[in-house]
Amino acid sequence: MRVLGLFAKHPTPGAVKTRLAHEIGELAAAEFAEASLRDVVDRFADAADARWLGYAPQTPAARQWFGELAGEQYHLWPQPSGDLGQRIESFFAAVNDAYGAVSPSIVLIGS
């Protein structure tokens, strides 16, 4: 079993692509983040045996937005709090727990 994981933040102005926002503005940076994320989600919609989308923040609005974006192609997984290393560790544990003895090969990318 091959699993593709994608970590992504909701494209909220001021919360994504903050270094880019210093150059082009928060709204333009958020629009760029959204367009890039849509491209990645579409590009990998058929990749691997299973696809997981780890989204942040853990809000109802973000879950709804990512659910509409991902459709049936991705399993939604809310990223827990913590630093990136802790979130990655939690992701690998969740995927391994979900597939049990299958022992999947996992690739995780960020948007």
PDB file of C-alpha atoms in Angstrom:
ATOM      1  CA  MET A   1       0.000   0.000   0.000  1.00  0.00           C
ATOM      2  CA  ARG A   2       1.289   3.431  -0.971  1.00  0.00           C
ATOM      3  CA  VAL A   3       0.018   6.507   0.875  1.00  0.00           C
ATOM      4  CA  LEU A   4       0.504  10.127  -0.127  1.00  0.00           C
ATOM      5  CA  GLY A   5       0.125  12.730   2.599  1.00  0.00           C
ATOM      6  CA  LEU A   6      -0.246  16.440   1.961  1.00  0.00           C
ATOM      7  CA  PHE A   7       0.067  19.047   4.723  1.00  0.00           C
ATOM      8  CA  ALA A   8      -1.706  22.331   4.025  1.00  0.00           C
ATOM      9  CA  LYS A   9      -2.903  25.480   5.765  1.00  0.00           C
ATOM     10  CA  HIS A  10      -6.192  27.160   5.033  1.00  0.00           C
ATOM     11  CA  PRO A  11      -5.299  30.073   2.699  1.00  0.00           C
ATOM     12  CA  THR A  12      -6.250  32.858   5.082  1.00  0.00           C
ATOM     13  CA  PRO A  13      -4.677  36.266   4.362  1.00  0.00           C
ATOM     14  CA  GLY A  14      -2.006  36.959   6.960  1.00  0.00           C
ATOM     15  CA  ALA A  15      -1.674  33.293   7.951  1.00  0.00           C
ATOM     16  CA  VAL A  16      -0.070  31.782   4.834  1.00  0.00           C
ATOM     17  CA  LYS A  17       2.968  32.647   2.721  1.00  0.00           C
ATOM     18  CA  THR A  18       3.887  35.378   5.196  1.00  0.00           C
ATOM     19  CA  ARG A  19       7.344  36.067   3.740  1.00  0.00           C
ATOM     20  CA  LEU A  20       5.835  36.431   0.274  1.00  0.00           C
ATOM     21  CA  ALA A  21       3.114  38.668   1.726  1.00  0.00           C
ATOM     22  CA  HIS A  22       5.779  41.205   2.727  1.00  0.00           C
ATOM     23  CA  GLU A  23       6.478  41.665  -0.993  1.00  0.00           C
ATOM     24  CA  ILE A  24       3.047  41.330  -2.623  1.00  0.00           C
ATOM     25  CA  GLY A  25       0.527  41.828   0.186  1.00  0.00           C
ATOM     26  CA  GLU A  26      -1.424  39.403   2.369  1.00  0.00           C
ATOM     27  CA  LEU A  27      -4.390  38.978   0.016  1.00  0.00           C
ATOM     28  CA  ALA A  28      -2.243  38.259  -3.049  1.00  0.00           C
ATOM     29  CA  ALA A  29      -0.123  35.816  -1.037  1.00  0.00           C
ATOM     30  CA  ALA A  30      -3.250  33.992   0.163  1.00  0.00           C
ATOM     31  CA  GLU A  31      -4.603  33.851  -3.395  1.00  0.00           C
ATOM     32  CA  PHE A  32      -1.281  32.405  -4.553  1.00  0.00           C
ATOM     33  CA  ALA A  33      -1.359  29.850  -1.715  1.00  0.00           C
ATOM     34  CA  GLU A  34      -4.891  28.798  -2.676  1.00  0.00           C
ATOM     35  CA  ALA A  35      -4.050  28.465  -6.376  1.00  0.00           C
ATOM     36  CA  SER A  36      -0.917  26.458  -5.584  1.00  0.00           C
ATOM     37  CA  LEU A  37      -2.803  24.183  -3.206  1.00  0.00           C
ATOM     38  CA  ARG A  38      -5.567  23.559  -5.751  1.00  0.00           C
ATOM     39  CA  ASP A  39      -2.921  22.613  -8.326  1.00  0.00           C
ATOM     40  CA  VAL A  40      -1.210  20.171  -5.953  1.00  0.00           C
ATOM     41  CA  VAL A  41      -4.493  18.562  -4.869  1.00  0.00           C
ATOM     42  CA  ASP A  42      -5.550  18.126  -8.501  1.00  0.00           C
ATOM     43  CA  ARG A  43      -2.150  16.891  -9.641  1.00  0.00           C
ATOM     44  CA  PHE A  44      -1.982  14.125  -7.039  1.00  0.00           C
ATOM     45  CA  ALA A  45      -5.689  13.173  -6.987  1.00  0.00           C
ATOM     46  CA  ASP A  46      -4.908   9.782  -8.532  1.00  0.00           C
ATOM     47  CA  ALA A  47      -1.471   9.242  -7.013  1.00  0.00           C
ATOM     48  CA  ALA A  48      -0.857   6.394  -4.581  1.00  0.00           C
ATOM     49  CA  ASP A  49      -3.365   3.901  -3.223  1.00  0.00           C
ATOM     50  CA  ALA A  50      -4.615   6.389  -0.641  1.00  0.00           C
ATOM     51  CA  ARG A  51      -4.259  10.122  -0.189  1.00  0.00           C
ATOM     52  CA  TRP A  52      -4.485  11.987   3.114  1.00  0.00           C
ATOM     53  CA  LEU A  53      -4.809  15.739   3.434  1.00  0.00           C
ATOM     54  CA  GLY A  54      -3.552  17.046   6.771  1.00  0.00           C
ATOM     55  CA  TYR A  55      -5.195  20.427   7.172  1.00  0.00           C
ATOM     56  CA  ALA A  56      -4.743  23.318   9.584  1.00  0.00           C
ATOM     57  CA  PRO A  57      -6.176  24.977  11.518  1.00  0.00           C
ATOM     58  CA  GLN A  58      -8.626  22.621  13.201  1.00  0.00           C
ATOM     59  CA  THR A  59     -11.718  24.739  12.668  1.00  0.00           C
ATOM     60  CA  PRO A  60     -15.120  23.849  11.211  1.00  0.00           C
ATOM     61  CA  ALA A  61     -14.612  26.427   8.453  1.00  0.00           C
ATOM     62  CA  ALA A  62     -11.244  24.931   7.468  1.00  0.00           C
ATOM     63  CA  ARG A  63     -12.654  21.394   7.510  1.00  0.00           C
ATOM     64  CA  GLN A  64     -15.525  22.431   5.263  1.00  0.00           C
ATOM     65  CA  TRP A  65     -13.216  24.282   2.863  1.00  0.00           C
ATOM     66  CA  PHE A  66     -10.760  21.386   2.635  1.00  0.00           C
ATOM     67  CA  GLY A  67     -13.618  18.900   2.297  1.00  0.00           C
ATOM     68  CA  GLU A  68     -14.915  20.786  -0.725  1.00  0.00           C
ATOM     69  CA  LEU A  69     -11.400  21.023  -2.152  1.00  0.00           C
ATOM     70  CA  ALA A  70     -10.495  17.369  -1.623  1.00  0.00           C
ATOM     71  CA  GLY A  71     -13.819  15.758  -2.458  1.00  0.00           C
ATOM     72  CA  GLU A  72     -13.690  11.980  -2.331  1.00  0.00           C
ATOM     73  CA  GLN A  73     -10.058  11.851  -3.445  1.00  0.00           C
ATOM     74  CA  TYR A  74      -8.465  12.521  -0.048  1.00  0.00           C
ATOM     75  CA  HIS A  75      -8.990  11.411   3.523  1.00  0.00           C
ATOM     76  CA  LEU A  76      -9.101  14.574   5.659  1.00  0.00           C
ATOM     77  CA  TRP A  77      -6.943  14.586   8.768  1.00  0.00           C
ATOM     78  CA  PRO A  78      -6.788  17.605  11.102  1.00  0.00           C
ATOM     79  CA  GLN A  79      -3.214  18.468  12.023  1.00  0.00           C
ATOM     80  CA  PRO A  80      -2.769  18.509  15.805  1.00  0.00           C
ATOM     81  CA  SER A  81      -1.109  21.350  17.649  1.00  0.00           C
ATOM     82  CA  GLY A  82       2.638  21.197  18.121  1.00  0.00           C
ATOM     83  CA  ASP A  83       5.730  21.856  16.092  1.00  0.00           C
ATOM     84  CA  LEU A  84       6.217  20.423  12.619  1.00  0.00           C
ATOM     85  CA  GLY A  85       8.113  17.393  13.903  1.00  0.00           C
ATOM     86  CA  GLN A  86       5.309  16.516  16.319  1.00  0.00           C
ATOM     87  CA  ARG A  87       2.677  16.925  13.605  1.00  0.00           C
ATOM     88  CA  ILE A  88       4.644  14.716  11.203  1.00  0.00           C
ATOM     89  CA  GLU A  89       5.064  12.066  13.892  1.00  0.00           C
ATOM     90  CA  SER A  90       1.319  12.176  14.615  1.00  0.00           C
ATOM     91  CA  PHE A  91       0.546  11.869  10.916  1.00  0.00           C
ATOM     92  CA  PHE A  92       2.702   8.775  10.445  1.00  0.00           C
ATOM     93  CA  ALA A  93       1.175   7.209  13.561  1.00  0.00           C
ATOM     94  CA  ALA A  94      -2.371   7.916  12.334  1.00  0.00           C
ATOM     95  CA  VAL A  95      -1.695   6.428   8.901  1.00  0.00           C
ATOM     96  CA  ASN A  96      -0.024   3.345  10.364  1.00  0.00           C
ATOM     97  CA  ASP A  97      -2.915   2.901  12.824  1.00  0.00           C
ATOM     98  CA  ALA A  98      -5.444   3.213  10.005  1.00  0.00           C
ATOM     99  CA  TYR A  99      -3.873   0.472   7.906  1.00  0.00           C
ATOM    100  CA  GLY A 100      -2.659  -1.824  10.678  1.00  0.00           C
ATOM    101  CA  ALA A 101      -0.649  -4.797   9.505  1.00  0.00           C
ATOM    102  CA  VAL A 102      -0.510  -3.552   5.907  1.00  0.00           C
ATOM    103  CA  SER A 103       2.548  -1.411   6.771  1.00  0.00           C
ATOM    104  CA  PRO A 104       2.144   1.270   4.113  1.00  0.00           C
ATOM    105  CA  SER A 105       4.891   3.151   2.314  1.00  0.00           C
ATOM    106  CA  ILE A 106       4.242   6.815   3.095  1.00  0.00           C
ATOM    107  CA  VAL A 107       5.333   9.999   1.338  1.00  0.00           C
ATOM    108  CA  LEU A 108       4.457  13.314   2.976  1.00  0.00           C
ATOM    109  CA  ILE A 109       4.655  16.643   1.163  1.00  0.00           C
ATOM    110  CA  GLY A 110       3.839  20.182   2.215  1.00  0.00           C
ATOM    111  CA  SER A 111       2.122  22.846   0.213  1.00  0.00           C
TER     112      SER A 111
END
